[in-house]
Tab-separated table of C-alpha atoms and ligand atoms in Angstrom:
chain	number	residue	atom	x	y	z
A	1	UNK	CA	5.246	2.730	-23.320
A	2	UNK	CA	2.550	0.634	-24.923
A	3	UNK	CA	0.164	0.114	-22.020
A	4	UNK	CA	-2.351	-1.875	-24.057
A	5	UNK	CA	-0.178	-4.992	-23.818
A	6	UNK	CA	-0.513	-4.936	-20.021
A	7	UNK	CA	-4.322	-4.749	-19.811
A	8	UNK	CA	-6.647	-7.679	-19.230
A	9	UNK	CA	-9.632	-8.042	-21.569
A	10	UNK	CA	-11.957	-7.056	-18.718
A	11	UNK	CA	-10.044	-3.861	-17.981
A	12	UNK	CA	-9.716	-3.008	-21.678
A	13	UNK	CA	-13.484	-3.325	-22.080
A	14	UNK	CA	-14.315	-0.777	-19.361
A	15	UNK	CA	-16.151	2.312	-20.622
A	16	UNK	CA	-16.918	5.592	-18.854
A	17	UNK	CA	-20.290	5.772	-17.133
A	18	UNK	CA	-22.546	7.975	-19.320
A	19	UNK	CA	-24.150	9.563	-16.244
A	20	UNK	CA	-20.757	10.505	-14.823
A	21	UNK	CA	-19.924	12.195	-18.167
A	22	UNK	CA	-23.151	14.219	-17.984
A	23	UNK	CA	-22.285	15.304	-14.451
A	24	UNK	CA	-18.955	16.653	-15.663
A	25	UNK	CA	-20.674	18.479	-18.537
A	26	UNK	CA	-23.029	20.066	-16.015
A	27	UNK	CA	-20.135	21.193	-13.819
A	28	UNK	CA	-18.582	23.004	-16.806
A	29	UNK	CA	-21.855	24.783	-17.793
A	30	UNK	CA	-23.116	28.219	-16.600
A	31	UNK	CA	-25.398	28.275	-13.537
A	32	UNK	CA	-28.358	29.221	-15.763
A	33	UNK	CA	-28.403	25.637	-17.050
A	34	UNK	CA	-31.344	23.708	-15.622
A	35	UNK	CA	-30.188	20.157	-15.313
A	36	UNK	CA	-32.691	17.394	-14.880
A	37	UNK	CA	-29.912	14.989	-15.709
A	38	UNK	CA	-28.273	14.408	-12.349
A	39	UNK	CA	-29.301	11.253	-10.535
A	40	UNK	CA	-28.117	12.556	-7.216
A	41	UNK	CA	-30.580	12.439	-4.336
A	42	UNK	CA	-31.615	15.680	-2.608
A	43	UNK	CA	-29.360	16.143	0.427
A	44	UNK	CA	-32.041	18.236	2.186
A	45	UNK	CA	-33.686	14.914	2.948
A	46	UNK	CA	-30.571	13.547	4.707
A	47	UNK	CA	-30.663	13.522	8.521
A	48	UNK	CA	-27.095	14.707	9.237
A	49	UNK	CA	-26.803	18.471	9.534
A	50	UNK	CA	-23.351	19.562	10.648
A	51	UNK	CA	-20.217	18.178	12.230
A	52	UNK	CA	-17.221	19.317	14.203
A	53	UNK	CA	-14.183	17.108	14.726
A	54	UNK	CA	-11.537	18.063	17.260
A	55	UNK	CA	-7.947	17.390	16.148
A	56	UNK	CA	-5.315	16.551	18.807
A	57	UNK	CA	-3.177	19.672	19.379
A	58	UNK	CA	-4.606	21.165	16.223
A	59	UNK	CA	-7.454	22.858	14.392
A	60	UNK	CA	-11.081	21.790	14.564
A	61	UNK	CA	-12.391	20.289	11.341
A	62	UNK	CA	-15.872	21.681	10.841
A	63	UNK	CA	-18.700	20.981	8.445
A	64	UNK	CA	-21.358	23.691	8.295
A	65	UNK	CA	-24.661	22.912	6.573
A	66	UNK	CA	-23.337	23.632	3.069
A	67	UNK	CA	-20.164	21.608	3.588
A	68	UNK	CA	-22.222	18.808	5.085
A	69	UNK	CA	-24.476	18.644	2.038
A	70	UNK	CA	-21.430	18.231	-0.161
A	71	UNK	CA	-19.908	15.687	2.201
A	72	UNK	CA	-23.068	13.581	2.052
A	73	UNK	CA	-23.337	13.709	-1.755
A	74	UNK	CA	-21.802	11.729	-4.609
A	75	UNK	CA	-18.429	13.039	-5.810
A	76	UNK	CA	-15.870	12.395	-8.556
A	77	UNK	CA	-14.598	8.816	-8.911
A	78	UNK	CA	-10.939	9.828	-8.935
A	79	UNK	CA	-11.296	11.774	-5.673
A	80	UNK	CA	-12.280	15.285	-4.556
A	81	UNK	CA	-10.135	17.900	-6.345
A	82	UNK	CA	-8.682	19.615	-3.272
A	83	UNK	CA	-7.433	16.336	-1.756
A	84	UNK	CA	-5.935	15.281	-5.096
A	85	UNK	CA	-4.166	18.619	-5.522
A	86	UNK	CA	-2.678	18.409	-2.037
A	87	UNK	CA	-1.488	14.857	-2.615
A	88	UNK	CA	-0.057	15.605	-6.051
A	89	UNK	CA	2.038	18.379	-4.511
A	90	UNK	CA	3.185	16.020	-1.773
A	91	UNK	CA	4.142	13.285	-4.284
A	92	UNK	CA	6.038	15.827	-6.323
A	93	UNK	CA	7.917	17.148	-3.303
A	94	UNK	CA	8.732	13.727	-1.874
A	95	UNK	CA	9.488	11.743	-5.031
A	96	UNK	CA	9.897	14.262	-7.841
A	97	UNK	CA	9.313	11.559	-10.465
A	98	UNK	CA	11.112	12.366	-13.737
A	99	UNK	CA	7.976	11.879	-15.855
A	100	UNK	CA	5.689	13.816	-13.547
A	101	UNK	CA	3.169	16.035	-15.212
A	102	UNK	CA	-0.222	16.113	-13.610
A	103	UNK	CA	-1.722	18.575	-16.081
A	104	UNK	CA	-4.932	17.453	-17.771
A	105	UNK	CA	-3.888	17.683	-21.419
A	106	UNK	CA	-0.513	16.085	-21.678
A	107	UNK	CA	-0.074	14.562	-18.259
A	108	UNK	CA	1.810	11.314	-18.383
A	109	UNK	CA	1.246	10.583	-14.736
A	110	UNK	CA	-1.858	10.803	-12.611
A	111	UNK	CA	-3.267	9.980	-9.190
A	112	UNK	CA	-6.564	8.777	-7.806
A	113	UNK	CA	-7.992	8.340	-4.328
A	114	UNK	CA	-8.846	4.785	-3.294
A	115	UNK	CA	-10.659	3.289	-0.324
A	116	UNK	CA	-7.406	2.267	1.338
A	117	UNK	CA	-4.417	1.072	-0.659
A	118	UNK	CA	-5.932	-2.404	-0.643
A	119	UNK	CA	-8.571	-1.226	-3.113
A	120	UNK	CA	-5.874	0.304	-5.312
A	121	UNK	CA	-3.858	-2.915	-5.241
A	122	UNK	CA	-6.806	-5.178	-5.908
A	123	UNK	CA	-7.971	-3.047	-8.839
A	124	UNK	CA	-4.405	-2.811	-10.177
A	125	UNK	CA	-4.095	-6.592	-10.187
A	126	UNK	CA	-7.510	-7.026	-11.809
A	127	UNK	CA	-6.447	-4.543	-14.493
A	128	UNK	CA	-3.171	-6.342	-15.275
A	129	UNK	CA	-3.333	-10.034	-14.417
A	130	UNK	CA	-4.786	-12.722	-16.698
A	131	UNK	CA	-5.259	-16.374	-15.759
A	132	UNK	CA	-1.988	-18.204	-16.356
A	133	UNK	CA	0.166	-15.051	-16.281
A	134	UNK	CA	3.507	-15.246	-14.538
A	135	UNK	CA	3.635	-12.660	-11.755
A	136	UNK	CA	6.797	-11.868	-9.789
A	137	UNK	CA	6.969	-10.983	-6.091
A	138	UNK	CA	9.231	-11.531	-3.133
A	139	UNK	CA	7.515	-13.885	-0.706
A	140	UNK	CA	6.859	-13.960	2.182
A	141	UNK	CA	4.501	-11.139	1.336
A	142	UNK	CA	1.373	-9.378	2.549
A	143	UNK	CA	-1.479	-11.889	2.768
A	144	UNK	CA	-3.913	-9.305	1.343
A	145	UNK	CA	-1.853	-9.243	-1.854
A	146	UNK	CA	-1.981	-13.013	-2.103
A	147	UNK	CA	-5.736	-12.877	-1.457
A	148	UNK	CA	-6.159	-10.458	-4.368
A	149	UNK	CA	-3.833	-12.383	-6.718
A	150	UNK	CA	-4.679	-16.043	-6.097
A	151	UNK	CA	-8.255	-15.950	-7.459
A	152	UNK	CA	-6.992	-14.399	-10.703
A	153	UNK	CA	-5.462	-17.770	-11.548
A	154	UNK	CA	-1.974	-16.443	-12.160
A	155	UNK	CA	1.268	-18.286	-11.562
A	156	UNK	CA	3.096	-16.477	-8.773
A	157	UNK	CA	6.863	-16.782	-9.031
A	158	UNK	CA	8.924	-16.091	-5.932
A	159	UNK	CA	11.985	-13.869	-6.188
A	160	UNK	CA	14.388	-14.645	-3.314
A	161	UNK	CA	14.884	-11.849	-0.769
A	162	UNK	CA	16.724	-11.099	2.469
A	163	UNK	CA	16.571	-8.384	5.141
A	164	UNK	CA	17.104	-5.805	2.373
A	165	UNK	CA	14.162	-7.066	0.352
A	166	UNK	CA	14.204	-8.425	-3.178
A	167	UNK	CA	17.670	-9.512	-4.389
A	168	UNK	CA	18.384	-8.130	-7.893
A	169	UNK	CA	20.787	-10.987	-8.787
A	170	UNK	CA	18.082	-13.466	-7.851
A	171	UNK	CA	15.565	-11.581	-9.996
A	172	UNK	CA	18.019	-11.689	-12.888
A	173	UNK	CA	18.347	-15.439	-12.421
A	174	UNK	CA	14.561	-15.931	-12.344
A	175	UNK	CA	14.187	-13.827	-15.491
A	176	UNK	CA	16.985	-15.642	-17.317
A	177	UNK	CA	14.526	-18.283	-18.539
A	178	UNK	CA	13.123	-15.672	-20.910
A	179	UNK	CA	14.876	-13.863	-23.721
A	180	UNK	CA	14.471	-10.086	-23.320
A	181	UNK	CA	14.251	-9.685	-27.101
A	182	UNK	CA	11.205	-11.991	-27.217
A	183	UNK	CA	9.012	-10.531	-24.464
A	184	UNK	CA	6.857	-8.689	-27.028
A	185	UNK	CA	6.279	-11.830	-29.129
A	186	UNK	CA	2.645	-12.953	-29.112
A	187	UNK	CA	2.196	-15.699	-26.544
A	188	UNK	CA	5.364	-14.849	-24.638
A	189	UNK	CA	5.068	-16.095	-21.057
A	190	UNK	CA	7.580	-13.566	-19.735
A	191	UNK	CA	6.251	-11.842	-16.594
A	192	UNK	CA	4.784	-8.392	-17.230
A	193	UNK	CA	4.409	-7.319	-13.612
A	194	UNK	CA	6.519	-7.363	-10.503
A	195	UNK	CA	5.106	-6.548	-7.051
A	196	UNK	CA	7.102	-5.560	-3.991
A	197	UNK	CA	6.766	-3.841	-0.601
A	198	UNK	CA	9.888	-1.647	-0.531
A	199	UNK	CA	9.849	-0.426	3.101
A	200	UNK	CA	9.182	-2.204	6.380
A	201	UNK	CA	7.752	-5.163	4.476
A	202	UNK	CA	4.736	-6.993	5.786
A	203	UNK	CA	5.610	-9.505	7.291
A	204	UNK	CA	9.421	-9.380	7.050
A	205	UNK	CA	10.145	-5.793	8.107
A	206	UNK	CA	12.663	-5.704	5.226
A	207	UNK	CA	13.526	-2.422	3.481
A	208	UNK	CA	15.170	-2.145	0.060
A	209	UNK	CA	18.260	-0.047	-0.527
A	210	UNK	CA	18.323	2.578	-3.294
A	211	UNK	CA	20.914	0.511	-5.143
A	212	UNK	CA	18.697	-2.577	-5.173
A	213	UNK	CA	15.780	-0.518	-6.447
A	214	UNK	CA	17.897	0.865	-9.266
A	215	UNK	CA	19.016	-2.647	-10.254
A	216	UNK	CA	15.469	-4.006	-10.132
A	217	UNK	CA	14.256	-1.028	-12.183
A	218	UNK	CA	16.903	-1.758	-14.843
A	219	UNK	CA	15.723	-5.357	-15.101
A	220	UNK	CA	12.130	-4.114	-15.389
A	221	UNK	CA	13.289	-1.962	-18.308
A	222	UNK	CA	15.119	-4.853	-19.947
A	223	UNK	CA	12.044	-7.105	-19.770
A	224	UNK	CA	9.493	-4.286	-20.214
A	225	UNK	CA	7.733	-4.954	-16.918
A	226	UNK	CA	5.568	-2.741	-14.713
A	227	UNK	CA	6.528	-2.512	-11.039
A	228	UNK	CA	3.798	-2.283	-8.411
A	229	UNK	CA	5.342	-0.399	-5.488
A	230	UNK	CA	3.112	-1.094	-2.477
A	231	UNK	CA	4.471	1.303	0.117
A	232	UNK	CA	2.110	1.699	3.114
A	233	UNK	CA	5.075	1.891	5.513
A	234	UNK	CA	6.910	4.625	3.594
A	235	UNK	CA	6.033	7.165	6.306
A	236	UNK	CA	7.158	4.734	9.014
A	237	UNK	CA	10.846	4.726	8.065
A	238	UNK	CA	12.796	5.242	11.283
A	239	UNK	CA	15.995	6.424	9.629
A	240	UNK	CA	16.391	9.660	7.674
A	241	UNK	CA	16.942	10.374	4.862
A	242	UNK	CA	14.156	8.134	3.607
A	243	UNK	CA	15.169	5.788	0.820
A	244	UNK	CA	14.438	7.026	-2.724
A	245	UNK	CA	11.356	5.308	-4.101
A	246	UNK	CA	10.843	3.425	-7.352
A	247	UNK	CA	8.546	6.310	-8.323
A	248	UNK	CA	11.446	8.743	-7.964
A	249	UNK	CA	13.445	6.691	-10.507
A	250	UNK	CA	10.651	6.190	-13.010
A	251	UNK	CA	11.943	7.612	-16.281
A	252	UNK	CA	9.675	5.388	-18.445
A	253	UNK	CA	6.301	5.420	-16.667
A	254	UNK	CA	6.415	1.808	-15.466
A	255	UNK	CA	5.769	2.339	-11.748
A	256	UNK	CA	2.348	2.019	-10.168
A	257	UNK	CA	2.699	3.212	-6.605
A	258	UNK	CA	0.140	2.669	-3.849
A	259	UNK	CA	0.242	4.952	-0.814
A	260	UNK	CA	-1.836	4.618	2.332
A	261	UNK	CA	-3.014	6.861	5.150
A	262	UNK	CA	-3.874	3.780	7.205
A	263	UNK	CA	-0.779	3.809	9.379
A	264	UNK	CA	-0.566	7.574	9.829
A	265	UNK	CA	-4.064	9.150	9.853
A	266	UNK	CA	-6.536	6.321	10.275
A	267	UNK	CA	-6.968	2.781	9.054
A	268	UNK	CA	-10.735	2.848	9.467
A	269	UNK	CA	-11.334	5.976	7.377
A	270	UNK	CA	-10.021	3.961	4.375
A	271	UNK	CA	-7.947	6.428	2.368
A	272	UNK	CA	-5.224	5.417	-0.054
A	273	UNK	CA	-3.808	6.673	-3.360
A	274	UNK	CA	-2.648	5.217	-6.630
A	275	UNK	CA	0.067	7.135	-8.492
A	276	UNK	CA	1.103	5.966	-11.933
A	277	UNK	CA	0.915	6.348	-15.700
A	278	UNK	CA	-2.268	8.208	-16.634
A	279	UNK	CA	-3.614	5.521	-19.018
A	280	UNK	CA	-3.462	2.977	-16.191
A	281	UNK	CA	-4.859	5.256	-13.462
A	282	UNK	CA	-7.737	6.017	-15.875
A	283	UNK	CA	-8.544	2.285	-16.084
A	284	UNK	CA	-8.577	2.008	-12.291
A	285	UNK	CA	-10.938	4.984	-12.087
A	286	UNK	CA	-13.290	3.302	-14.581
A	287	UNK	CA	-13.298	0.261	-12.315
A	288	UNK	CA	-14.085	2.499	-9.312
A	289	UNK	CA	-16.984	4.041	-11.290
A	290	UNK	CA	-18.432	0.569	-11.723
A	291	UNK	CA	-17.863	-0.607	-8.156
A	292	UNK	CA	-17.683	1.750	-5.164
A	293	UNK	CA	-18.198	4.928	-7.325
A	294	UNK	CA	-15.773	6.807	-5.074
A	295	UNK	CA	-14.229	6.840	-1.620
A	296	UNK	CA	-16.605	8.384	0.951
A	297	UNK	CA	-16.911	12.116	0.220
A	298	UNK	CA	-17.250	12.855	3.943
A	299	UNK	CA	-14.023	11.008	4.694
A	300	UNK	CA	-12.142	12.744	1.879
A	301	UNK	CA	-13.350	16.206	2.957
A	302	UNK	CA	-12.443	15.531	6.574
A	303	UNK	CA	-8.924	14.427	5.647
A	304	UNK	CA	-8.512	17.196	3.083
A	305	UNK	CA	-9.524	19.907	5.584
A	306	UNK	CA	-6.963	18.609	8.062
A	307	UNK	CA	-4.179	18.433	5.455
A	308	UNK	CA	-4.908	21.937	4.173
A	309	UNK	CA	-4.902	23.417	7.655
A	310	UNK	CA	-1.724	21.521	8.599
A	311	UNK	CA	0.106	22.284	5.372
A	312	UNK	CA	2.935	19.981	4.340
A	313	UNK	CA	5.051	21.042	7.322
A	314	UNK	CA	2.322	20.206	9.795
A	315	UNK	CA	1.751	16.875	8.081
A	316	UNK	CA	5.449	15.969	8.205
A	317	UNK	CA	5.649	17.046	11.867
A	318	UNK	CA	2.803	14.666	12.585
A	319	UNK	CA	4.679	11.925	10.713
A	320	UNK	CA	7.757	12.573	12.881
A	321	UNK	CA	5.667	11.996	16.008
A	322	UNK	CA	4.277	8.758	14.574
A	323	UNK	CA	7.791	7.583	13.670
A	324	UNK	CA	9.026	8.383	17.187
A	325	UNK	CA	6.283	6.202	18.649
A	326	UNK	CA	7.006	3.221	16.403
A	327	UNK	CA	10.760	3.520	16.844
A	328	UNK	CA	10.361	3.325	20.641
A	329	UNK	CA	8.040	0.344	20.238
A	330	UNK	CA	10.517	-1.365	17.907
A	331	UNK	CA	13.316	-0.823	20.407
A	332	UNK	CA	11.174	-2.245	23.201
A	333	UNK	CA	10.386	-5.339	21.150
A	334	UNK	CA	14.019	-5.906	20.202
A	335	UNK	CA	15.033	-5.544	23.877
A	336	UNK	CA	12.497	-8.123	24.933
A	337	UNK	CA	13.500	-10.441	22.104
A	338	UNK	CA	17.124	-10.173	23.209
A	339	UNK	CA	16.043	-10.923	26.760
A	340	UNK	CA	13.773	-13.919	26.178
A	341	UNK	CA	14.372	-15.355	22.738
A	342	UNK	CA	18.113	-15.163	22.123
A	343	UNK	CA	18.541	-18.933	22.084
A	344	UNK	CA	15.151	-19.732	20.639
A	345	UNK	CA	14.854	-17.460	17.630
A	346	UNK	CA	16.676	-15.273	15.105
A	347	UNK	CA	15.666	-11.964	13.553
A	348	UNK	CA	16.804	-8.711	11.930
A	349	UNK	CA	15.738	-5.445	13.583
A	350	UNK	CA	13.437	-3.666	11.091
A	351	UNK	CA	14.249	-0.078	10.059
A	352	UNK	CA	10.641	0.676	9.086
A	353	UNK	CA	7.097	-0.492	9.630
A	354	UNK	CA	5.535	-2.282	12.566
A	355	UNK	CA	6.621	-5.914	12.305
A	356	UNK	CA	9.325	-8.197	13.642
A	357	UNK	CA	9.790	-11.399	11.633
A	358	UNK	CA	11.343	-14.184	13.669
A	359	UNK	CA	12.589	-17.623	12.739
A	360	UNK	CA	12.001	-20.039	15.603
A	361	UNK	CA	14.882	-22.484	16.034
A	362	UNK	CA	13.947	-26.148	16.032
A	363	UNK	CA	10.343	-25.467	14.947
A	364	UNK	CA	9.709	-26.781	11.442
A	365	UNK	CA	6.268	-25.228	11.142
A	366	UNK	CA	4.819	-22.533	13.402
A	367	UNK	CA	1.192	-23.111	12.322
A	368	UNK	CA	0.451	-25.781	14.937
A	369	UNK	CA	2.492	-24.082	17.656
A	370	UNK	CA	0.602	-20.816	17.271
A	371	UNK	CA	-2.895	-21.998	16.439
A	372	UNK	CA	-3.044	-24.786	19.021
A	373	UNK	CA	-0.609	-24.120	21.826
A	374	UNK	CA	-0.076	-20.370	21.915
A	375	UNK	CA	-3.679	-19.614	22.841
A	376	UNK	CA	-3.338	-21.824	25.928
A	377	UNK	CA	-0.358	-19.710	26.985
A	378	UNK	CA	-2.308	-16.563	26.114
A	379	UNK	CA	0.039	-15.165	23.495
A	380	UNK	CA	-0.871	-14.664	19.846
A	381	UNK	CA	1.347	-14.156	16.783
A	382	UNK	CA	0.806	-14.797	13.090
A	383	UNK	CA	2.258	-18.096	11.857
A	384	UNK	CA	4.509	-17.319	8.870
A	385	UNK	CA	2.783	-19.730	6.488
A	386	UNK	CA	-0.018	-17.281	5.700
A	387	UNK	CA	2.521	-15.032	3.940
A	388	UNK	CA	3.866	-17.790	1.695
A	389	UNK	CA	2.764	-18.305	-1.897
A	390	UNK	CA	1.752	-21.825	-0.953
A	391	UNK	CA	0.301	-21.422	2.527
A	392	UNK	CA	0.498	-25.145	3.302
A	393	UNK	CA	4.304	-25.268	2.964
A	394	UNK	CA	5.952	-25.640	6.405
A	395	UNK	CA	7.274	-22.307	7.689
A	396	UNK	CA	9.490	-21.773	10.762
A	397	UNK	CA	8.698	-18.040	11.044
A	398	UNK	CA	6.234	-15.929	13.047
A	399	UNK	CA	5.235	-12.269	12.677
A	400	UNK	CA	5.044	-10.103	15.796
A	401	UNK	CA	3.499	-6.615	15.554
A	402	UNK	CA	4.874	-3.891	17.836
A	403	UNK	CA	2.092	-1.440	16.991
A	404	UNK	CA	-0.589	-2.060	19.599
A	405	UNK	CA	0.837	-3.601	22.771
A	406	UNK	CA	2.685	-1.770	25.529
A	407	UNK	CA	6.386	-2.542	26.116
A	408	UNK	CA	5.308	-4.426	29.281
A	409	UNK	CA	2.847	-6.536	27.312
A	410	UNK	CA	5.432	-7.199	24.609
A	411	UNK	CA	7.899	-8.341	27.255
A	412	UNK	CA	5.388	-10.664	28.875
A	413	UNK	CA	4.315	-12.017	25.470
A	414	UNK	CA	7.881	-12.931	24.575
A	415	UNK	CA	8.376	-14.556	27.989
A	416	UNK	CA	5.333	-16.722	27.284
A	417	UNK	CA	6.545	-17.440	23.744
A	418	UNK	CA	9.952	-18.544	25.040
A	419	UNK	CA	8.250	-21.014	27.438
A	420	UNK	CA	6.095	-22.276	24.604
A	421	UNK	CA	9.094	-22.918	22.360
A	422	UNK	CA	10.967	-24.713	25.175
A	423	UNK	CA	7.979	-26.954	25.867
A	424	UNK	CA	7.487	-27.619	22.178
A	425	UNK	CA	11.002	-28.950	21.655
B	501	LIG	N1	-0.170	-3.310	1.592
B	501	LIG	C1	0.521	-3.782	2.647
B	501	LIG	C2	1.924	-4.274	2.449
B	501	LIG	C3	-0.071	-3.792	3.924
B	501	LIG	O1	0.628	-4.265	4.979
B	501	LIG	C4	-1.403	-3.314	4.081
B	501	LIG	C5	-2.091	-3.338	5.408
B	501	LIG	O2	-1.781	-4.073	6.299
B	501	LIG	C6	-2.073	-2.844	2.944
B	501	LIG	C7	-1.420	-2.846	1.723
B	501	LIG	C8	-3.491	-2.353	2.993
B	501	LIG	O3	-3.552	-1.090	3.505
B	501	LIG	P1	-4.845	-0.166	3.457
B	501	LIG	O4	-5.364	-0.102	4.856
B	501	LIG	O5	-4.332	1.153	2.958
B	501	LIG	O6	-5.824	-0.788	2.511
B	502	LIG	N1	-28.428	0.395	-8.051
B	502	LIG	C1	-29.300	1.260	-8.621
B	502	LIG	C2	-30.528	0.711	-9.327
B	502	LIG	C3	-29.053	2.661	-8.538
B	502	LIG	O1	-29.916	3.544	-9.103
B	502	LIG	C4	-27.880	3.135	-7.852
B	502	LIG	C5	-27.557	4.565	-7.660
B	502	LIG	N2	-27.958	5.426	-8.667
B	502	LIG	C6	-27.012	2.178	-7.304
B	502	LIG	C7	-27.308	0.826	-7.408
B	502	LIG	C8	-25.728	2.585	-6.583
B	502	LIG	O2	-26.003	3.057	-5.329
B	502	LIG	P1	-24.908	3.382	-4.218
B	502	LIG	O3	-24.777	4.870	-4.202
B	502	LIG	O4	-25.504	2.832	-2.938
B	502	LIG	O5	-23.639	2.670	-4.581
């Protein structure tokens, strides 16, 4: 793969921070080296001394004074080594990507820690998207993706989708305006990146089948595109076995995958991961060097300690408990929808994630209904328009989250929504 053709001028111009290079040199030198080079502050002056965090039904995560000093200090921009090692093993065991080789010298694939997957996505887009570029995605899509893409001045092209996500035949049709043999011509306007949320899509709840992924991957090969696989709901798939990922099919090194701990460990700690071709992950790390420097060392150490004491089995057992919770919530929401909204709305029960996407019958645009009338009835949902490429287009859908409310609250909310729809007609 020639990755240079995918990079924006800004990303291509990024250079390693000279101070960060010196820090690495210092780490590789014998202890007798006296370094006056480091710009790190002296942690003895920091007020926090130690910490102890109790884990539900599990080990206590502790920071003694030495650990605390490390936790409060600068650390590597790609992430702390022990967290990266743990995650690389997990990626290998879950996805076993054909090109995987995390070794330093000849590694084709690499990972870095990001401050939530949103940071990874935003930096990925800024690395790859020029003004005027054609970018493919299946809308409705995550509003945070649109927020990261819109200011880059690209032309977002919608690929039609259904309850199983992006439709390969539709992608083929969209791509048919370009000749695959001309995509490397200078000035070719053929799209170079495709973005999708493969499981429990936000907002649609849609999940792609393995067959669809394989077909989309083939088209990405034909047109030499990168695929951004934004998969924060991967661990919230209710049905086993979990669907094979794009990463697991990546024979060429054209998948950039973003993972997130937000839905399974904590959203506020802000931990995510980018997995992809090493030359591209390197560019993202250079961007991190110049912006946040790294995800909070304290946060990474806290998460890493928990993962190491759990082991992969403990982690996956935790995931099973999380899945059980969301499955029960999903069932409760579908029951209440059947009870109150059968005549007023249509939907597909999601097999992953935390969202139900409903089309309200006889409502051309849900924006006014939700923003003006729903508050009076004390029920709040997201009007579907915010997930559309052009947010001012009328949209008959709403997104309901089953993550936070109790089954009783969900039931009452749908009762109120059904009254609202009746009154609105
Ligand atoms: N991608 C999608 C599809 C999401 O739904 C979200 C969160 O809602 C994110 C990314 C951002 O997740 P994080 O908290 O890891 O930044
Ligand atoms: N600005 C200046 C002038 C600095 O010296 C530093 C840190 N060396 C920073 C910004 C970055 O600081 P922070 O760790 O808060 O991101």
